mmCIF file of C-alpha atoms in Angstrom:
data_model
loop_
_atom_site.group_PDB
_atom_site.id
_atom_site.type_symbol
_atom_site.label_atom_id
_atom_site.label_comp_id
_atom_site.label_asym_id
_atom_site.label_seq_id
_atom_site.Cartn_x
_atom_site.Cartn_y
_atom_site.Cartn_z
ATOM 1 C CA GLN O 1 -5.205 -1.601 -2.253
ATOM 2 C CA ASP O 2 -8.685 -1.817 -4.180
ATOM 3 C CA VAL O 3 -7.594 -3.675 -7.349
ATOM 4 C CA ARG O 4 -10.672 -5.797 -7.632
ATOM 5 C CA VAL O 5 -12.882 -3.037 -7.227
ATOM 6 C CA ASP O 6 -10.779 -0.993 -9.493
ATOM 7 C CA TRP O 7 -11.063 -3.620 -12.346
ATOM 8 C CA HIS O 8 -14.640 -3.909 -12.253
ATOM 9 C CA LYS O 9 -14.669 0.065 -12.707
ATOM 10 C CA HIS O 10 -12.530 -0.455 -15.959
ATOM 11 C CA ARG O 11 -9.644 1.046 -14.319
ATOM 12 C CA VAL O 12 -5.814 -0.003 -13.292
ATOM 13 C CA SER O 13 -4.037 1.824 -11.018
ATOM 14 C CA LEU O 14 -0.895 -0.519 -11.320
ATOM 15 C CA PRO O 15 1.593 0.865 -13.847
ATOM 16 C CA GLN O 16 1.514 -1.505 -16.997
ATOM 17 C CA GLU O 17 5.264 -1.632 -17.477
ATOM 18 C CA ASP O 18 5.198 -3.474 -13.937
ATOM 19 C CA LEU O 19 2.113 -5.828 -15.012
ATOM 20 C CA ARG O 20 4.231 -6.658 -18.048
ATOM 21 C CA ARG O 21 7.418 -7.034 -16.490
ATOM 22 C CA HIS O 22 5.970 -9.477 -13.943
ATOM 23 C CA GLY O 23 3.786 -11.439 -16.185
ATOM 24 C CA VAL O 24 0.451 -10.464 -14.865
ATOM 25 C CA SER O 25 -2.026 -10.372 -17.247
ATOM 26 C CA ASP O 26 -5.449 -8.403 -17.573
ATOM 27 C CA GLU O 27 -6.938 -11.941 -17.289
ATOM 28 C CA ASP O 28 -5.296 -12.492 -13.953
ATOM 29 C CA LEU O 29 -6.570 -9.297 -12.638
ATOM 30 C CA ALA O 30 -9.982 -10.319 -14.085
ATOM 31 C CA ALA O 31 -9.943 -13.483 -12.298
ATOM 32 C CA CYS O 32 -8.410 -12.150 -9.077
ATOM 33 C CA ARG O 33 -5.384 -14.669 -9.267
ATOM 34 C CA LEU O 34 -3.182 -14.654 -6.665
ATOM 35 C CA THR O 35 -0.341 -16.423 -8.748
ATOM 36 C CA PRO O 36 3.657 -16.228 -7.814
ATOM 37 C CA ALA O 37 3.882 -13.388 -10.367
ATOM 38 C CA TRP O 38 1.325 -11.628 -8.666
ATOM 39 C CA ARG O 39 2.876 -11.611 -5.445
ATOM 40 C CA GLU O 40 6.218 -10.510 -6.946
ATOM 41 C CA LEU O 41 4.543 -7.497 -8.230
ATOM 42 C CA MET O 42 2.757 -6.867 -5.053
ATOM 43 C CA ALA O 43 6.230 -6.866 -3.530
ATOM 44 C CA PHE O 44 7.656 -4.980 -5.801
ATOM 45 C CA GLN O 45 4.833 -2.068 -5.189
ATOM 46 C CA VAL O 46 5.211 -2.550 -1.580
ATOM 47 C CA ASP O 47 9.053 -2.017 -1.726
ATOM 48 C CA ARG O 48 9.016 0.913 -3.920
ATOM 49 C CA THR O 49 6.050 2.548 -1.910
ATOM 50 C CA ARG O 50 7.573 2.138 1.307
ATOM 51 C CA ALA O 51 10.812 3.937 0.096
ATOM 52 C CA LEU O 52 8.761 6.611 -1.385
ATOM 53 C CA LEU O 53 6.901 7.185 2.205
ATOM 54 C CA HIS O 54 10.464 6.730 3.929
ATOM 55 C CA PHE O 55 11.853 9.354 1.555
ATOM 56 C CA GLY O 56 9.278 11.998 2.266
ATOM 57 C CA ALA O 57 9.002 11.388 5.930
ATOM 58 C CA PRO O 58 11.558 13.682 7.034
ATOM 59 C CA LEU O 59 9.592 16.738 5.763
ATOM 60 C CA ALA O 60 6.837 15.504 7.800
ATOM 61 C CA ARG O 61 9.310 15.342 11.086
ATOM 62 C CA ARG O 62 10.158 19.187 10.215
ATOM 63 C CA LEU O 63 7.159 20.536 10.313
ATOM 64 C CA PRO O 64 5.591 22.055 13.525
ATOM 65 C CA GLY O 65 2.476 21.552 15.155
ATOM 66 C CA ARG O 66 -0.796 20.172 13.793
ATOM 67 C CA ILE O 67 0.428 20.120 9.921
ATOM 68 C CA GLY O 68 3.755 17.935 11.049
ATOM 69 C CA LEU O 69 1.323 15.861 13.291
ATOM 70 C CA GLU O 70 -1.009 15.137 10.330
ATOM 71 C CA LEU O 71 1.419 14.400 7.759
ATOM 72 C CA ARG O 72 3.520 11.926 10.156
ATOM 73 C CA LEU O 73 0.524 10.023 10.637
ATOM 74 C CA VAL O 74 -0.258 10.038 6.605
ATOM 75 C CA VAL O 75 3.160 8.233 6.792
ATOM 76 C CA GLN O 76 2.583 5.992 9.531
ATOM 77 C CA GLY O 77 -0.720 5.132 7.744
ATOM 78 C CA GLY O 78 0.533 4.179 4.321
ATOM 79 C CA LEU O 79 3.224 2.336 5.903
ATOM 80 C CA ARG O 80 0.374 0.521 8.256
ATOM 81 C CA VAL O 81 -1.376 -0.498 5.191
ATOM 82 C CA LEU O 82 1.812 -1.630 3.790
ATOM 83 C CA GLU O 83 2.076 -3.657 6.509
ATOM 84 C CA ARG O 84 -1.118 -5.373 6.329
ATOM 85 C CA ILE O 85 -0.774 -5.943 2.107
ATOM 86 C CA GLU O 86 2.368 -7.885 3.191
ATOM 87 C CA ALA O 87 0.473 -9.967 6.176
ATOM 88 C CA SER O 88 -2.173 -11.040 3.716
ATOM 89 C CA GLY O 89 0.343 -12.628 1.226
ATOM 90 C CA TYR O 90 -0.275 -9.641 -0.869
ATOM 91 C CA ASP O 91 -3.672 -10.643 -1.536
ATOM 92 C CA VAL O 92 -5.426 -7.391 -1.878
ATOM 93 C CA PHE O 93 -8.392 -9.478 -4.193
ATOM 94 C CA MET O 94 -9.942 -11.239 -1.134
ATOM 95 C CA ASN O 95 -8.240 -8.954 1.778
ATOM 96 C CA ARG O 96 -8.622 -5.599 1.710
ATOM 97 C CA PRO O 97 -5.899 -3.717 4.133
ATOM 98 C CA GLU O 98 -8.281 -1.999 6.703
ATOM 99 C CA LEU O 99 -7.177 0.033 9.574
ATOM 100 C CA GLY O 100 -8.935 -0.382 13.286
ATOM 101 C CA ALA O 101 -8.190 1.312 16.638
ATOM 102 C CA LYS O 102 -5.427 -0.437 17.329
ATOM 103 C CA ASP O 103 -3.696 0.453 14.186
ATOM 104 C CA TRP O 104 -4.755 4.057 14.969
ATOM 105 C CA ALA O 105 -3.135 4.055 17.920
ATOM 106 C CA ILE O 106 0.242 2.324 16.700
ATOM 107 C CA MET O 107 0.206 5.130 14.060
ATOM 108 C CA LEU O 108 -0.456 7.914 16.884
ATOM 109 C CA TRP O 109 2.631 6.569 18.577
ATOM 110 C CA ARG O 110 4.894 6.128 16.142
ATOM 111 C CA SER O 111 4.111 9.788 14.695
ATOM 112 C CA ILE O 112 4.853 11.260 18.138
ATOM 113 C CA LYS O 113 8.016 9.310 19.149
#
């Protein structure tokens, strides 16, 4: 979610194989180009991450007490960030997803229902 910041620190957290497969170059990253290839790559990353969060979610539901609630909030926080990335049209270059009070209320509701 901090692609632009990470690039300027000479680190790329996106898998190189995925960048190549989707046709996103280092030059695209450096220039913060919001291309169709970038949007496809980010949609792929969001879908994969969402699947992983959903895969791990049952564990958080099985754990009792505070630790269970905290893990459910972690899962819901991750899902909410993914929603924000999608809502921005995958423009994480200029629109870093941030969670506010409304998001926390939504995450808490989803965690306890």
